[in-house]
């Protein structure tokens, strides 16, 4: 069976619909920033999803 790796992504903190979607699908918040990591300069969140049983 192939190795399973976590997925990572970022979402603007103000995008409550996207945040709810990711939470519903098991993503967790790794960290937040005040916008220095994106072109829009909006506060964001880095999210991670790990397959069942993977570390």
Coordinates of C-alpha atoms in Angstrom, one line a residue:
X1 CA 0.0 0.0 0.0
X2 CA 1.4 3.5 -0.9
X3 CA 2.5 5.8 1.9
X4 CA -0.2 8.3 2.9
X5 CA 0.8 11.8 3.6
X6 CA -1.0 14.7 5.3
X7 CA -2.5 17.5 3.2
X8 CA -1.9 21.1 4.1
X9 CA -3.5 24.3 2.9
X10 CA -4.3 27.8 3.9
X11 CA -7.5 29.7 4.2
X12 CA -8.3 33.3 5.1
X13 CA -9.6 33.5 8.7
X14 CA -12.6 35.6 7.6
X15 CA -13.8 32.9 5.2
X16 CA -16.1 31.1 7.7
X17 CA -17.7 28.9 5.0
X18 CA -14.3 27.5 3.9
X19 CA -13.3 27.0 7.6
X20 CA -16.5 25.1 8.3
X21 CA -15.9 22.9 5.2
X22 CA -12.4 22.0 6.2
X23 CA -13.4 21.4 9.8
X24 CA -16.3 19.1 8.7
X25 CA -13.8 17.1 6.7
X26 CA -11.3 16.6 9.6
X27 CA -8.8 19.3 9.0
X28 CA -7.1 20.8 12.0
X29 CA -5.5 24.2 12.5
X30 CA -1.7 24.1 12.6
X31 CA -1.1 27.9 13.0
X32 CA -2.4 31.3 12.2
X33 CA -0.8 34.5 10.8
X34 CA -1.8 38.2 10.6
X35 CA -1.4 38.2 6.8
X36 CA 2.3 38.3 6.2
X37 CA 2.2 35.1 4.2
X38 CA -0.3 36.1 1.5
X39 CA -0.6 38.7 -1.2
X40 CA -3.9 40.0 0.2
X41 CA -2.3 40.7 3.6
X42 CA -5.4 39.1 5.3
X43 CA -5.1 37.0 8.5
X44 CA -5.0 33.3 7.5
X45 CA -4.8 29.8 8.9
X46 CA -2.7 26.9 7.9
X47 CA -4.7 23.6 8.1
X48 CA -3.8 20.0 7.9
X49 CA -5.6 16.8 7.2
X50 CA -4.0 13.4 8.1
X51 CA -5.4 10.1 6.7
X52 CA -6.7 7.7 9.3
X53 CA -3.8 5.8 10.8
X54 CA -1.1 8.0 9.4
X55 CA 1.2 10.1 11.6

